Amino acid sequence: GAVVSQHPSWVICKSGTSVKIECRSLDFQATTMFWYRQFPKQSLMLMATSNEGSKATYEQGVEKDKFLINHASLTLSTLTVTSAHPEDSSFYICSARRGSSNQPQHFGDGTRLSIL
Amino acid sequence: DQQVKQNSPSLSVQEGRISILNCDYTNSMFDYFLWYKKYPAEGPTFLISISSIKDKNEDGRFTVFLNKSAKHLSLHIVPSQPGDSAVYFCAASAPNSGGGADGLTFGKGTHLIIQP
């Protein structure tokens, strides 16, 4: 199996709050983890790629200081949305991959973030 | 501009028949293609993948065909079963250029409905 757990699944918080989302690979070691974002009626869009022990690589247009990514171990990556505002409300989903780029990514169930 | 396109938002197929889901791409650098299945409130589940060096990959009831010259791939499910009803996403990736970012580019999905 290749199980990825994402927590929390749903968050509602006030504007200005920072929110941390965890992504864990439960039964395998993930050399690379990815964070995606999905707006309504749109496809998943890659935000950033993180390799264990190194800095994340962000896609164009994604603010590094707004979306802090930490990949401290081979089984855990975290995404922190700092000083969240209503426009940050979205569906965030992580994936994990063992090995190289010709291996599939395995996804968590996502986090629905609502900023009031 | 969408690099991965699934032009059919939905598809209805009778149980026992073949389901064919289509996907087109524009980026000639893509070399690895995947199909994911997604149920409501869950993350995408990996189904099957194909490398650009192949034109067919089969796994049980699922077969993926790749036509590189046409930049087209398809997923065949036969025979279709009621449990196959879900949203199916086509995804593709390009070789890691060394910048550390090699995430997936997704289509918008096709909602497959298997009718009893």
mmCIF file of C-alpha atoms in Angstrom:
data_model
loop_
_atom_site.group_PDB
_atom_site.id
_atom_site.type_symbol
_atom_site.label_atom_id
_atom_site.label_comp_id
_atom_site.label_asym_id
_atom_site.label_seq_id
_atom_site.Cartn_x
_atom_site.Cartn_y
_atom_site.Cartn_z
ATOM 1 C CA GLY A 1 0.000 0.000 0.000
ATOM 2 C CA ALA A 2 0.866 3.667 -0.192
ATOM 3 C CA VAL A 3 -1.157 5.569 2.340
ATOM 4 C CA VAL A 4 -0.904 9.304 2.779
ATOM 5 C CA SER A 5 -2.624 10.975 5.684
ATOM 6 C CA GLN A 6 -3.450 14.679 5.693
ATOM 7 C CA HIS A 7 -4.627 16.580 8.729
ATOM 8 C CA PRO A 8 -6.814 18.461 9.396
ATOM 9 C CA SER A 9 -9.442 17.728 6.786
ATOM 10 C CA TRP A 10 -11.351 20.938 7.432
ATOM 11 C CA VAL A 11 -10.387 24.260 8.974
ATOM 12 C CA ILE A 12 -12.378 27.432 9.562
ATOM 13 C CA CYS A 13 -10.531 30.347 11.086
ATOM 14 C CA LYS A 14 -10.442 34.104 11.303
ATOM 15 C CA SER A 15 -8.531 36.343 8.939
ATOM 16 C CA GLY A 16 -4.955 36.899 10.100
ATOM 17 C CA THR A 17 -4.584 33.452 11.635
ATOM 18 C CA SER A 18 -1.812 31.087 10.580
ATOM 19 C CA VAL A 19 -2.866 27.551 9.753
ATOM 20 C CA LYS A 20 -0.666 24.468 9.648
ATOM 21 C CA ILE A 21 -1.538 21.419 7.549
ATOM 22 C CA GLU A 22 0.294 18.131 8.020
ATOM 23 C CA CYS A 23 0.972 15.479 5.412
ATOM 24 C CA ARG A 24 2.296 12.088 6.436
ATOM 25 C CA SER A 25 3.236 9.033 4.437
ATOM 26 C CA LEU A 26 2.157 6.199 6.716
ATOM 27 C CA ASP A 27 3.661 3.099 5.149
ATOM 28 C CA PHE A 28 6.509 4.324 2.991
ATOM 29 C CA GLN A 29 9.325 6.838 3.002
ATOM 30 C CA ALA A 30 8.659 9.758 0.725
ATOM 31 C CA THR A 31 11.715 11.294 -0.840
ATOM 32 C CA THR A 32 9.549 14.006 -2.321
ATOM 33 C CA MET A 33 6.302 15.577 -1.228
ATOM 34 C CA PHE A 34 4.117 17.958 -3.161
ATOM 35 C CA TRP A 35 1.498 20.528 -2.257
ATOM 36 C CA TYR A 36 -1.382 21.325 -4.578
ATOM 37 C CA ARG A 37 -4.264 23.740 -4.454
ATOM 38 C CA GLN A 38 -7.650 23.434 -6.115
ATOM 39 C CA PHE A 39 -10.150 26.176 -6.769
ATOM 40 C CA PRO A 40 -13.792 25.334 -7.561
ATOM 41 C CA LYS A 41 -14.241 23.772 -10.975
ATOM 42 C CA GLN A 42 -10.513 23.874 -11.601
ATOM 43 C CA SER A 43 -7.934 21.135 -11.682
ATOM 44 C CA LEU A 44 -5.298 20.588 -9.037
ATOM 45 C CA MET A 45 -2.507 23.135 -9.379
ATOM 46 C CA LEU A 46 0.979 22.443 -8.086
ATOM 47 C CA MET A 47 2.123 24.934 -5.479
ATOM 48 C CA ALA A 48 5.467 23.545 -4.413
ATOM 49 C CA THR A 49 7.742 20.524 -4.352
ATOM 50 C CA SER A 50 9.729 19.604 -1.290
ATOM 51 C CA ASN A 51 12.541 17.136 -0.825
ATOM 52 C CA GLU A 52 13.388 15.933 2.643
ATOM 53 C CA GLY A 53 15.985 18.102 4.291
ATOM 54 C CA SER A 54 16.082 20.787 1.627
ATOM 55 C CA LYS A 55 14.176 23.939 0.807
ATOM 56 C CA ALA A 56 10.961 23.656 -1.125
ATOM 57 C CA THR A 57 10.752 24.698 -4.755
ATOM 58 C CA TYR A 58 7.772 26.935 -5.382
ATOM 59 C CA GLU A 59 5.844 27.329 -8.592
ATOM 60 C CA GLN A 60 5.658 30.714 -10.234
ATOM 61 C CA GLY A 61 3.164 32.968 -8.535
ATOM 62 C CA VAL A 62 3.187 31.115 -5.211
ATOM 63 C CA GLU A 63 4.446 33.292 -2.361
ATOM 64 C CA LYS A 64 7.156 31.571 -0.341
ATOM 65 C CA ASP A 65 6.571 33.742 2.688
ATOM 66 C CA LYS A 66 2.842 33.113 2.614
ATOM 67 C CA PHE A 67 3.013 29.343 2.207
ATOM 68 C CA LEU A 68 5.772 27.945 4.398
ATOM 69 C CA ILE A 69 6.720 24.358 3.677
ATOM 70 C CA ASN A 70 8.782 22.174 5.958
ATOM 71 C CA HIS A 71 9.850 18.634 5.067
ATOM 72 C CA ALA A 72 11.781 17.617 8.143
ATOM 73 C CA SER A 73 11.582 13.859 7.721
ATOM 74 C CA LEU A 74 10.925 11.236 5.070
ATOM 75 C CA THR A 75 7.377 10.793 6.332
ATOM 76 C CA LEU A 76 6.228 14.303 7.209
ATOM 77 C CA SER A 77 5.753 17.571 5.377
ATOM 78 C CA THR A 78 3.864 20.585 6.665
ATOM 79 C CA LEU A 79 2.310 23.544 4.895
ATOM 80 C CA THR A 80 1.707 26.669 6.968
ATOM 81 C CA VAL A 81 -0.526 29.343 5.527
ATOM 82 C CA THR A 82 0.668 32.444 7.319
ATOM 83 C CA SER A 83 -1.624 35.367 8.131
ATOM 84 C CA ALA A 84 -4.407 33.791 6.120
ATOM 85 C CA HIS A 85 -6.953 35.957 4.359
ATOM 86 C CA PRO A 86 -10.277 35.074 2.697
ATOM 87 C CA GLU A 87 -8.601 34.793 -0.711
ATOM 88 C CA ASP A 88 -6.514 31.942 0.696
ATOM 89 C CA SER A 89 -9.679 29.908 1.183
ATOM 90 C CA SER A 90 -9.286 26.849 -0.986
ATOM 91 C CA PHE A 91 -8.765 23.102 -1.041
ATOM 92 C CA TYR A 92 -5.182 22.113 -0.283
ATOM 93 C CA ILE A 93 -3.959 18.610 -0.971
ATOM 94 C CA CYS A 94 -0.601 16.958 -0.542
ATOM 95 C CA SER A 95 1.012 14.026 -2.227
ATOM 96 C CA ALA A 96 4.041 11.893 -1.534
ATOM 97 C CA ARG A 97 6.315 9.950 -3.796
ATOM 98 C CA ARG A 98 8.999 7.411 -3.144
ATOM 99 C CA GLY A 99 11.847 7.316 -5.572
ATOM 100 C CA SER A 100 12.236 9.155 -8.826
ATOM 101 C CA SER A 101 9.904 11.068 -11.093
ATOM 102 C CA ASN A 102 8.723 7.924 -12.887
ATOM 103 C CA GLN A 103 6.993 6.750 -9.749
ATOM 104 C CA PRO A 104 3.377 7.683 -8.975
ATOM 105 C CA GLN A 105 2.423 10.261 -6.407
ATOM 106 C CA HIS A 106 0.025 9.178 -3.691
ATOM 107 C CA PHE A 107 -2.402 11.737 -2.363
ATOM 108 C CA GLY A 108 -3.898 12.621 0.971
ATOM 109 C CA ASP A 109 -7.592 13.423 1.277
ATOM 110 C CA GLY A 110 -7.053 17.169 1.271
ATOM 111 C CA THR A 111 -7.812 20.057 3.606
ATOM 112 C CA ARG A 112 -10.687 22.442 3.068
ATOM 113 C CA LEU A 113 -9.548 25.836 4.367
ATOM 114 C CA SER A 114 -12.109 28.564 4.950
ATOM 115 C CA ILE A 115 -10.948 31.976 6.155
ATOM 116 C CA LEU A 116 -13.633 34.232 7.542
ATOM 117 C CA ASP B 1 -3.293 27.622 -21.237
ATOM 118 C CA GLN B 2 -4.197 24.123 -20.138
ATOM 119 C CA GLN B 3 -1.458 21.627 -20.902
ATOM 120 C CA VAL B 4 -3.587 18.594 -20.035
ATOM 121 C CA LYS B 5 -7.134 18.508 -21.313
ATOM 122 C CA GLN B 6 -10.018 16.206 -20.602
ATOM 123 C CA ASN B 7 -12.699 17.440 -22.934
ATOM 124 C CA SER B 8 -15.534 15.306 -21.633
ATOM 125 C CA PRO B 9 -16.768 16.540 -18.245
ATOM 126 C CA SER B 10 -18.913 13.433 -17.903
ATOM 127 C CA LEU B 11 -19.431 10.011 -19.435
ATOM 128 C CA SER B 12 -22.222 7.531 -18.893
ATOM 129 C CA VAL B 13 -21.631 3.836 -19.611
ATOM 130 C CA GLN B 14 -23.718 0.754 -19.050
ATOM 131 C CA GLU B 15 -22.468 -1.815 -16.576
ATOM 132 C CA GLY B 16 -20.459 -4.541 -18.287
ATOM 133 C CA ARG B 17 -19.529 -2.368 -21.245
ATOM 134 C CA ILE B 18 -16.206 -0.701 -21.960
ATOM 135 C CA SER B 19 -15.528 2.783 -20.582
ATOM 136 C CA ILE B 20 -13.093 4.897 -22.568
ATOM 137 C CA LEU B 21 -11.788 8.099 -21.022
ATOM 138 C CA ASN B 22 -9.717 10.430 -23.134
ATOM 139 C CA CYS B 23 -6.982 12.927 -22.428
ATOM 140 C CA ASP B 24 -4.975 15.250 -24.656
ATOM 141 C CA TYR B 25 -1.805 17.129 -23.819
ATOM 142 C CA THR B 26 0.175 19.902 -25.430
ATOM 143 C CA ASN B 27 3.556 19.791 -23.706
ATOM 144 C CA SER B 28 5.904 17.552 -25.688
ATOM 145 C CA MET B 29 8.236 17.386 -22.673
ATOM 146 C CA PHE B 30 5.786 15.227 -20.726
ATOM 147 C CA ASP B 31 7.227 11.746 -20.384
ATOM 148 C CA TYR B 32 5.148 10.125 -17.669
ATOM 149 C CA PHE B 33 1.383 9.908 -17.607
ATOM 150 C CA LEU B 34 -0.988 8.770 -14.889
ATOM 151 C CA TRP B 35 -4.648 8.187 -14.279
ATOM 152 C CA TYR B 36 -6.229 8.834 -10.914
ATOM 153 C CA LYS B 37 -9.677 8.012 -9.632
ATOM 154 C CA LYS B 38 -11.409 10.248 -7.131
ATOM 155 C CA TYR B 39 -14.448 9.727 -4.958
ATOM 156 C CA PRO B 40 -16.153 12.687 -3.238
ATOM 157 C CA ALA B 41 -14.410 13.874 -0.064
ATOM 158 C CA GLU B 42 -11.359 11.740 -0.772
ATOM 159 C CA GLY B 43 -8.029 12.422 -2.400
ATOM 160 C CA PRO B 44 -7.176 11.025 -5.844
ATOM 161 C CA THR B 45 -6.227 7.360 -5.871
ATOM 162 C CA PHE B 46 -3.542 6.223 -8.268
ATOM 163 C CA LEU B 47 -4.845 3.790 -10.894
ATOM 164 C CA ILE B 48 -2.315 3.226 -13.612
ATOM 165 C CA SER B 49 0.561 4.976 -15.315
ATOM 166 C CA ILE B 50 2.562 4.809 -18.511
ATOM 167 C CA SER B 51 5.992 5.993 -19.495
ATOM 168 C CA SER B 52 6.485 7.714 -22.826
ATOM 169 C CA ILE B 53 8.659 4.835 -24.021
ATOM 170 C CA LYS B 54 5.592 2.603 -24.075
ATOM 171 C CA ASP B 55 2.312 2.792 -25.917
ATOM 172 C CA LYS B 56 0.259 0.496 -23.732
ATOM 173 C CA ASN B 57 0.115 -0.570 -20.127
ATOM 174 C CA GLU B 58 -2.392 -2.999 -18.697
ATOM 175 C CA ASP B 59 -3.404 -3.768 -15.132
ATOM 176 C CA GLY B 60 -6.415 -5.980 -14.689
ATOM 177 C CA ARG B 61 -9.503 -4.251 -16.049
ATOM 178 C CA PHE B 62 -7.566 -1.044 -16.704
ATOM 179 C CA THR B 63 -5.513 -0.343 -19.801
ATOM 180 C CA VAL B 64 -3.858 2.932 -20.701
ATOM 181 C CA PHE B 65 -2.931 3.698 -24.292
ATOM 182 C CA LEU B 66 -0.492 6.415 -25.289
ATOM 183 C CA ASN B 67 -0.273 7.943 -28.754
ATOM 184 C CA LYS B 68 2.695 10.297 -28.612
ATOM 185 C CA SER B 69 2.352 11.589 -32.159
ATOM 186 C CA ALA B 70 -1.199 12.665 -31.420
ATOM 187 C CA LYS B 71 -0.363 13.707 -27.856
ATOM 188 C CA HIS B 72 -3.295 11.646 -26.705
ATOM 189 C CA LEU B 73 -3.862 9.032 -24.077
ATOM 190 C CA SER B 74 -6.870 7.026 -23.089
ATOM 191 C CA LEU B 75 -7.967 4.842 -20.225
ATOM 192 C CA HIS B 76 -10.027 1.762 -21.000
ATOM 193 C CA ILE B 77 -12.008 0.041 -18.281
ATOM 194 C CA VAL B 78 -13.516 -3.295 -19.190
ATOM 195 C CA PRO B 79 -15.867 -4.539 -18.027
ATOM 196 C CA SER B 80 -17.220 -1.436 -16.294
ATOM 197 C CA GLN B 81 -18.605 -1.974 -12.816
ATOM 198 C CA PRO B 82 -20.829 0.219 -10.620
ATOM 199 C CA GLY B 83 -17.895 0.850 -8.263
ATOM 200 C CA ASP B 84 -16.048 2.491 -11.127
ATOM 201 C CA SER B 85 -18.378 5.479 -10.914
ATOM 202 C CA ALA B 86 -16.068 8.342 -9.898
ATOM 203 C CA VAL B 87 -14.170 11.290 -11.311
ATOM 204 C CA TYR B 88 -11.109 10.282 -13.312
ATOM 205 C CA PHE B 89 -8.136 12.609 -13.659
ATOM 206 C CA CYS B 90 -5.446 12.422 -16.249
ATOM 207 C CA ALA B 91 -2.051 13.769 -15.135
ATOM 208 C CA ALA B 92 1.372 14.193 -16.680
ATOM 209 C CA SER B 93 4.867 15.109 -15.630
ATOM 210 C CA ALA B 94 8.015 16.262 -17.380
ATOM 211 C CA PRO B 95 11.570 15.305 -16.455
ATOM 212 C CA ASN B 96 12.990 17.163 -13.489
ATOM 213 C CA SER B 97 14.992 19.959 -15.024
ATOM 214 C CA GLY B 98 17.126 20.117 -11.892
ATOM 215 C CA GLY B 99 15.180 22.909 -10.306
ATOM 216 C CA GLY B 100 13.533 20.486 -7.922
ATOM 217 C CA ALA B 101 10.029 20.959 -9.241
ATOM 218 C CA ASP B 102 8.538 17.966 -11.021
ATOM 219 C CA GLY B 103 4.963 17.868 -9.933
ATOM 220 C CA LEU B 104 1.989 16.693 -11.903
ATOM 221 C CA THR B 105 -0.114 18.696 -14.312
ATOM 222 C CA PHE B 106 -3.736 17.620 -14.085
ATOM 223 C CA GLY B 107 -6.707 17.697 -16.378
ATOM 224 C CA LYS B 108 -10.045 18.877 -15.030
ATOM 225 C CA GLY B 109 -11.424 15.374 -14.754
ATOM 226 C CA THR B 110 -14.188 13.282 -16.293
ATOM 227 C CA HIS B 111 -17.099 12.117 -14.189
ATOM 228 C CA LEU B 112 -17.749 8.496 -15.121
ATOM 229 C CA ILE B 113 -21.203 7.155 -14.336
ATOM 230 C CA ILE B 114 -21.780 3.434 -14.627
ATOM 231 C CA GLN B 115 -25.435 2.638 -15.105
ATOM 232 C CA PRO B 116 -26.790 -0.714 -13.927
#
